[in-house]
Amino acid sequence: MTVGNGRGPRAADPDESTPETRPPPPRTRPWQGRPAIALLAALVVLALCVVLSLLTGSEPVALGEVLRVLFADDRSDAAVIVHDLRMPRTIVGICVGIALGLAGALMQSLTRNPIADPGVLGINAGAAFGVLIAIVGFGIGSFTGYVWFAFLGATLSTTLVYLIGSRGNDSGAPVRLALAGTAIGAALVSATEAMVFLDPKAFDEYRFWIVGDISKPEMTVVVQLLPFLAIGTLVALSLGPRLNAIALGDQLGKALGAGLVQTRLLVGVAVLVLAGLATAAAGPIGFVGLAAPHLARAVTGPDQRWLLPFAGVLGAVLVLLADVLGRVVLPSGELRVSILTAIVGAPLFVYLVRRRRAVA
């Protein structure tokens, strides 16, 4: 108890605090101060996931045989399985995971909302609407035809969200963009559902795309998507210092030289490119863009310079693990990757939110 001196209670001396009242020491992370080593460890885990993806499937192929045909395509059965089936699937899984992880981290930083994901800007709804336009309006029934309509739909919906969210005072503010994205997304979902119910044939085609999947990729599509992934990744990684400054507050971020409008515009472009190509290539895959940034933040803290590359690598790990698990979890057949990410991602996300206070 504090003892007075006759002129009122004496202020408590911090050195006199008891162990019960003393504040706990700040939490330290195992990798604190060594993010480069942690990132290297994450890349090693990703490499192991790639090997696992090349080995796993309905037709067993030994590790030695995989390594042999990997560098010498002799068109044997093992070479056909590795080069025509598992290699494109693995590359698509890596690309989609990197894109979703980066896009999710950018969205959570832009909106300062730890539960934000690329769907906030209406990207998924726009891509789905684009696919349905391709089916109903142009009679397209192949994945190579869907992919560019999905990308175009995502582009148009995101542009519309930015045009609406940038009008009036406080233009481009995270809350305005989130509200505009929610409204545009709801309108596009309603239009998509109406078209599906009015056209049963379109529904048959559409339902195969709407369940996110990477099991039937084509290398031509992979090659076409790689430049977009490279551009989106470079833009996203270059935004780390600006996002760190804006995280201190709009006024302080502006004083530190991070242009608010320009940064938000670049973030929007990067999210559009990354999330648009991921959704176009594999359909909607949930929880990766939500969970990967939280996993990355648990290792790196809020520093966007390290969080962004970590989120990309961990996103690829999540997608590949979910895809491999989907190949073996059933006695016959496979589960789509989006189903596995939802089953694994939902409880993981709830655990992360309950375990620690999320900081966007």
Coordinates of C-alpha atoms in Angstrom, one line a residue:
M1 CA 0.0 0.0 0.0
T2 CA 1.3 3.5 -0.7
V3 CA 2.0 5.5 2.4
G4 CA 1.2 9.2 2.5
N5 CA 3.4 12.0 4.0
G6 CA 0.6 14.1 5.4
R7 CA 0.3 16.2 2.2
G8 CA -1.7 13.6 0.2
P9 CA -0.8 10.1 -1.1
R10 CA 2.7 9.7 -2.4
A11 CA 3.0 8.6 -6.0
A12 CA 3.9 5.0 -6.4
D13 CA 7.5 4.3 -7.4
P14 CA 7.8 1.9 -10.4
D15 CA 10.7 0.2 -8.8
E16 CA 8.5 -0.7 -5.8
S17 CA 6.0 -2.6 -7.9
T18 CA 5.3 -6.1 -6.8
P19 CA 5.7 -9.1 -9.2
E20 CA 1.9 -9.3 -9.3
T21 CA 1.5 -5.7 -10.5
R22 CA 4.6 -5.4 -12.6
P23 CA 3.7 -5.4 -16.4
P24 CA 4.7 -8.5 -18.3
P25 CA 7.8 -8.2 -20.4
P26 CA 7.2 -7.7 -24.2
R27 CA 6.7 -10.9 -26.1
T28 CA 9.6 -11.9 -28.4
R29 CA 9.3 -14.0 -31.4
P30 CA 11.7 -16.9 -32.0
W31 CA 12.8 -15.4 -35.3
Q32 CA 12.8 -11.8 -34.1
G33 CA 15.8 -10.0 -35.6
R34 CA 16.5 -12.8 -38.0
P35 CA 13.8 -12.5 -40.7
A36 CA 16.1 -13.4 -43.5
I37 CA 16.8 -16.8 -41.9
A38 CA 13.1 -17.3 -41.2
L39 CA 12.3 -16.5 -44.9
L40 CA 15.0 -19.0 -46.0
A41 CA 13.4 -21.6 -43.8
A42 CA 10.0 -20.9 -45.3
L43 CA 11.5 -21.3 -48.8
V44 CA 12.9 -24.7 -47.7
V45 CA 9.4 -25.8 -46.6
L46 CA 8.0 -24.6 -49.9
A47 CA 10.6 -26.7 -51.8
L48 CA 9.6 -29.8 -49.7
C49 CA 5.9 -29.1 -50.6
V50 CA 6.9 -29.0 -54.3
V51 CA 8.6 -32.4 -54.0
L52 CA 5.6 -33.8 -52.2
S53 CA 3.3 -32.5 -54.9
L54 CA 5.4 -34.2 -57.7
L55 CA 5.4 -37.5 -55.8
T56 CA 1.7 -37.6 -54.7
G57 CA -1.1 -38.9 -57.0
S58 CA -3.2 -41.9 -58.0
E59 CA -0.3 -43.3 -59.9
P60 CA 2.8 -43.8 -57.6
V61 CA 6.1 -42.6 -59.0
A62 CA 9.3 -43.1 -56.9
L63 CA 11.4 -40.1 -56.0
G64 CA 14.4 -41.3 -58.0
E65 CA 12.2 -41.7 -61.1
V66 CA 10.7 -38.2 -60.6
L67 CA 14.2 -36.7 -60.4
R68 CA 15.3 -38.7 -63.5
V69 CA 12.5 -37.6 -65.8
L70 CA 12.4 -34.1 -64.4
F71 CA 15.6 -33.3 -66.3
A72 CA 15.2 -35.8 -69.2
D73 CA 11.7 -36.0 -70.6
D74 CA 11.8 -39.3 -72.5
R75 CA 8.0 -39.5 -72.8
S76 CA 7.8 -42.6 -70.6
D77 CA 4.8 -43.1 -68.4
A78 CA 6.6 -41.4 -65.5
A79 CA 7.7 -38.5 -67.6
V80 CA 4.1 -37.9 -68.9
I81 CA 2.7 -38.0 -65.4
V82 CA 5.4 -35.6 -64.1
H83 CA 5.6 -33.1 -67.0
D84 CA 2.0 -33.1 -68.3
L85 CA 0.0 -33.5 -65.1
R86 CA 1.9 -32.8 -61.8
M87 CA 4.3 -30.2 -62.9
P88 CA 1.7 -27.7 -64.3
R89 CA -0.5 -28.4 -61.3
T90 CA 2.4 -27.6 -58.9
I91 CA 3.4 -24.4 -60.8
V92 CA -0.2 -23.2 -60.8
G93 CA -0.5 -24.0 -57.1
I94 CA 2.7 -21.9 -56.4
C95 CA 1.5 -19.0 -58.5
V96 CA -2.0 -18.9 -57.1
G97 CA -0.7 -19.2 -53.5
I98 CA 1.9 -16.4 -53.9
A99 CA -0.7 -14.2 -55.6
L100 CA -3.4 -14.8 -52.9
G101 CA -0.9 -14.4 -50.0
L102 CA 0.4 -11.1 -51.3
A103 CA -3.0 -9.8 -52.3
G104 CA -4.4 -10.7 -48.8
A105 CA -1.5 -8.9 -47.0
L106 CA -1.9 -5.8 -49.2
M107 CA -5.7 -5.7 -48.6
Q108 CA -5.3 -6.1 -44.8
S109 CA -2.7 -3.3 -44.8
L110 CA -4.7 -1.0 -47.1
T111 CA -8.0 -1.3 -45.2
R112 CA -6.4 -1.7 -41.8
N113 CA -8.7 -4.6 -41.3
P114 CA -7.2 -7.9 -40.2
I115 CA -10.1 -9.9 -41.7
A116 CA -10.0 -8.3 -45.1
D117 CA -9.2 -10.3 -48.2
P118 CA -9.2 -9.7 -52.0
G119 CA -12.9 -10.2 -52.1
V120 CA -13.4 -6.9 -50.4
L121 CA -12.8 -5.1 -53.7
G122 CA -15.3 -7.3 -55.5
I123 CA -12.6 -9.2 -57.4
N124 CA -14.1 -12.7 -56.9
A125 CA -17.6 -11.5 -57.8
G126 CA -16.3 -9.7 -60.9
A127 CA -14.4 -12.7 -62.1
A128 CA -17.4 -15.0 -61.6
F129 CA -19.6 -12.6 -63.5
G130 CA -17.0 -12.5 -66.3
V131 CA -16.9 -16.3 -66.5
L132 CA -20.7 -16.5 -66.7
I133 CA -20.7 -13.9 -69.5
A134 CA -18.2 -16.0 -71.4
I135 CA -20.5 -19.1 -71.0
V136 CA -23.9 -17.5 -71.7
G137 CA -22.9 -14.7 -74.1
F138 CA -20.2 -16.4 -76.2
G139 CA -20.8 -20.1 -75.7
I140 CA -17.2 -20.6 -74.4
G141 CA -16.8 -23.9 -72.5
S142 CA -13.0 -24.3 -72.0
F143 CA -10.7 -23.1 -69.3
T144 CA -8.5 -21.3 -71.7
G145 CA -11.5 -19.3 -72.8
Y146 CA -12.7 -18.6 -69.2
V147 CA -9.5 -17.3 -67.9
W148 CA -9.4 -14.0 -69.7
F149 CA -13.1 -13.2 -69.2
A150 CA -12.5 -13.9 -65.5
F151 CA -9.6 -11.5 -65.5
L152 CA -11.5 -8.9 -67.4
G153 CA -14.5 -9.2 -65.0
A154 CA -12.2 -8.7 -62.0
T155 CA -10.6 -5.7 -63.6
L156 CA -13.9 -4.0 -64.4
S157 CA -15.3 -4.6 -61.0
T158 CA -12.2 -3.3 -59.2
T159 CA -12.1 -0.2 -61.4
L160 CA -15.7 0.5 -60.6
V161 CA -15.1 0.1 -56.9
Y162 CA -12.2 2.6 -57.1
L163 CA -14.3 5.1 -59.1
I164 CA -17.1 5.0 -56.6
G165 CA -14.8 4.9 -53.5
S166 CA -12.8 7.9 -54.8
R167 CA -15.7 10.3 -55.2
G168 CA -16.4 13.1 -52.7
N169 CA -14.5 14.1 -49.6
D170 CA -11.9 11.7 -48.1
S171 CA -11.6 10.0 -51.5
G172 CA -9.9 6.7 -51.6
A173 CA -10.2 6.1 -47.8
P174 CA -10.1 2.4 -46.8
V175 CA -13.7 2.5 -45.4
R176 CA -15.1 4.0 -48.5
L177 CA -13.3 1.5 -50.7
A178 CA -14.5 -1.4 -48.5
L179 CA -18.1 -0.2 -48.6
A180 CA -18.0 0.3 -52.4
G181 CA -16.5 -3.1 -52.8
T182 CA -19.2 -4.7 -50.7
A183 CA -21.9 -3.0 -52.6
I184 CA -20.5 -3.8 -56.1
G185 CA -19.8 -7.4 -55.0
A186 CA -23.3 -7.9 -53.8
A187 CA -24.8 -6.5 -57.0
L188 CA -22.6 -8.8 -59.2
V189 CA -23.4 -11.9 -57.1
S190 CA -27.1 -11.2 -57.5
A191 CA -26.7 -10.7 -61.2
T192 CA -24.7 -13.9 -61.5
E193 CA -27.2 -16.0 -59.5
A194 CA -30.1 -14.7 -61.6
M195 CA -28.3 -15.6 -64.8
V196 CA -27.5 -19.1 -63.5
F197 CA -31.0 -19.9 -62.4
L198 CA -32.5 -18.7 -65.7
D199 CA -30.1 -20.8 -67.8
P200 CA -29.6 -24.4 -66.5
K201 CA -27.0 -25.1 -69.2
A202 CA -24.9 -22.2 -68.0
F203 CA -25.2 -23.5 -64.5
D204 CA -23.7 -26.9 -65.5
E205 CA -20.7 -25.2 -67.0
Y206 CA -20.4 -22.5 -64.2
R207 CA -20.5 -24.9 -61.2
F208 CA -17.2 -26.6 -62.3
W209 CA -15.4 -23.2 -62.3
I210 CA -16.9 -21.7 -59.2
V211 CA -15.4 -24.6 -57.1
G212 CA -11.8 -23.5 -57.0
D213 CA -9.4 -26.1 -58.4
I214 CA -5.9 -26.5 -59.8
S215 CA -6.1 -30.1 -60.9
K216 CA -6.4 -29.5 -64.7
P217 CA -4.1 -26.7 -65.6
E218 CA -2.5 -26.1 -69.1
M219 CA 1.0 -25.0 -69.5
T220 CA 0.0 -22.5 -72.1
V221 CA -2.2 -20.7 -69.6
V222 CA 0.5 -20.9 -67.0
V223 CA 3.0 -19.2 -69.3
Q224 CA 0.5 -16.5 -70.2
L225 CA -0.2 -15.8 -66.5
L226 CA 3.5 -15.7 -65.3
P227 CA 4.2 -12.1 -66.6
F228 CA 1.2 -10.8 -64.6
L229 CA 2.4 -12.6 -61.5
A230 CA 5.9 -11.1 -61.9
I231 CA 4.5 -7.5 -62.3
G232 CA 2.1 -7.8 -59.4
T233 CA 4.8 -9.3 -57.2
L234 CA 7.3 -6.6 -57.9
V235 CA 4.8 -3.8 -57.4
A236 CA 3.6 -5.4 -54.1
L237 CA 7.1 -5.9 -52.7
S238 CA 8.1 -2.3 -53.6
L239 CA 5.2 -1.0 -51.4
G240 CA 6.5 -2.3 -48.1
P241 CA 8.2 1.0 -46.9
R242 CA 5.2 3.1 -47.9
L243 CA 2.8 0.8 -46.1
N244 CA 4.9 1.0 -43.0
A245 CA 4.7 4.8 -43.1
I246 CA 1.0 4.8 -43.6
A247 CA 0.4 2.3 -40.8
L248 CA 1.6 5.1 -38.4
G249 CA -1.4 7.2 -39.5
D250 CA -2.4 9.2 -42.6
Q251 CA -0.9 12.5 -41.5
L252 CA 2.4 11.0 -40.2
G253 CA 2.6 8.8 -43.3
K254 CA 2.2 11.8 -45.5
A255 CA 4.8 13.7 -43.5
L256 CA 7.2 10.8 -44.1
G257 CA 6.8 11.0 -47.8
A258 CA 4.3 8.2 -48.5
G259 CA 1.7 9.7 -50.9
L260 CA -1.7 8.4 -49.7
V261 CA -3.5 8.5 -53.0
Q262 CA -0.6 7.1 -55.0
T263 CA 0.1 4.3 -52.5
R264 CA -3.6 3.3 -52.4
L265 CA -3.8 3.3 -56.2
L266 CA -0.7 1.1 -56.5
V267 CA -2.0 -1.3 -53.8
G268 CA -5.2 -1.5 -55.7
V269 CA -3.5 -2.3 -59.0
A270 CA -1.3 -4.9 -57.3
V271 CA -4.3 -6.6 -55.7
L272 CA -6.2 -6.5 -58.9
V273 CA -3.4 -8.1 -60.9
L274 CA -2.6 -10.8 -58.2
A275 CA -6.0 -11.7 -57.1
G276 CA -7.4 -11.4 -60.6
L277 CA -4.9 -13.9 -62.1
A278 CA -5.3 -16.3 -59.1
T279 CA -9.1 -16.3 -59.4
A280 CA -8.9 -16.5 -63.2
A281 CA -6.5 -19.5 -63.1
A282 CA -8.1 -21.5 -60.4
G283 CA -11.5 -20.1 -59.5
P284 CA -12.3 -18.7 -56.1
I285 CA -10.1 -20.2 -53.4
G286 CA -10.9 -18.8 -49.9
F287 CA -9.0 -18.4 -46.7
V288 CA -5.5 -18.4 -48.3
G289 CA -5.5 -14.6 -48.7
L290 CA -6.9 -14.4 -45.1
A291 CA -4.7 -16.9 -43.2
A292 CA -1.3 -16.5 -45.0
P293 CA -0.8 -12.8 -43.8
H294 CA -1.7 -13.8 -40.2
L295 CA 0.8 -16.7 -40.3
A296 CA 3.4 -14.3 -41.7
R297 CA 2.7 -11.6 -39.1
A298 CA 3.2 -14.1 -36.3
V299 CA 6.8 -14.6 -37.6
T300 CA 7.8 -11.1 -38.8
G301 CA 5.5 -8.7 -36.8
P302 CA 3.9 -5.8 -38.6
D303 CA 7.0 -4.8 -40.8
Q304 CA 5.6 -4.9 -44.3
R305 CA 9.0 -5.2 -45.9
W306 CA 9.2 -8.8 -44.5
L307 CA 5.5 -9.5 -44.1
L308 CA 4.8 -9.3 -47.8
P309 CA 7.4 -11.9 -49.0
F310 CA 6.5 -14.1 -46.1
A311 CA 2.8 -14.0 -46.9
G312 CA 3.5 -14.9 -50.6
V313 CA 5.7 -17.9 -49.7
L314 CA 3.3 -19.2 -47.0
G315 CA 0.3 -18.7 -49.3
A316 CA 2.1 -21.1 -51.8
V317 CA 2.7 -23.6 -49.0
L318 CA -0.9 -23.5 -47.9
V319 CA -2.2 -24.1 -51.5
L320 CA 0.2 -26.9 -52.2
L321 CA -0.4 -28.7 -48.9
A322 CA -4.2 -28.4 -49.4
D323 CA -3.9 -29.8 -53.0
V324 CA -1.7 -32.7 -51.9
L325 CA -4.0 -33.5 -49.0
G326 CA -7.0 -33.4 -51.4
R327 CA -5.4 -36.1 -53.5
V328 CA -5.0 -38.6 -50.7
V329 CA -7.8 -37.9 -48.2
L330 CA -10.4 -39.9 -50.1
P331 CA -10.1 -43.7 -50.9
S332 CA -11.0 -42.8 -54.6
G333 CA -11.1 -39.5 -56.3
E334 CA -9.9 -36.1 -55.1
L335 CA -11.2 -33.2 -53.1
R336 CA -10.9 -29.7 -54.7
V337 CA -8.3 -27.5 -53.2
S338 CA -10.8 -24.8 -52.3
I339 CA -12.7 -27.3 -50.2
L340 CA -9.5 -28.2 -48.3
T341 CA -8.5 -24.6 -47.8
A342 CA -11.9 -23.9 -46.3
I343 CA -11.8 -27.0 -44.0
V344 CA -8.3 -26.3 -42.8
G345 CA -8.3 -22.5 -43.1
A346 CA -11.5 -21.7 -41.1
P347 CA -10.4 -23.3 -37.8
L348 CA -6.9 -22.1 -38.3
F349 CA -8.0 -18.5 -38.7
V350 CA -10.3 -18.7 -35.7
Y351 CA -7.4 -20.0 -33.6
L352 CA -5.1 -17.2 -34.8
V353 CA -7.6 -14.5 -34.1
R354 CA -8.2 -15.9 -30.6
R355 CA -4.5 -16.5 -29.8
R356 CA -3.2 -13.0 -30.5
R357 CA -4.4 -9.5 -31.1
A358 CA -4.3 -9.1 -34.9
V359 CA -2.6 -5.9 -36.1
A360 CA -3.3 -4.9 -39.7

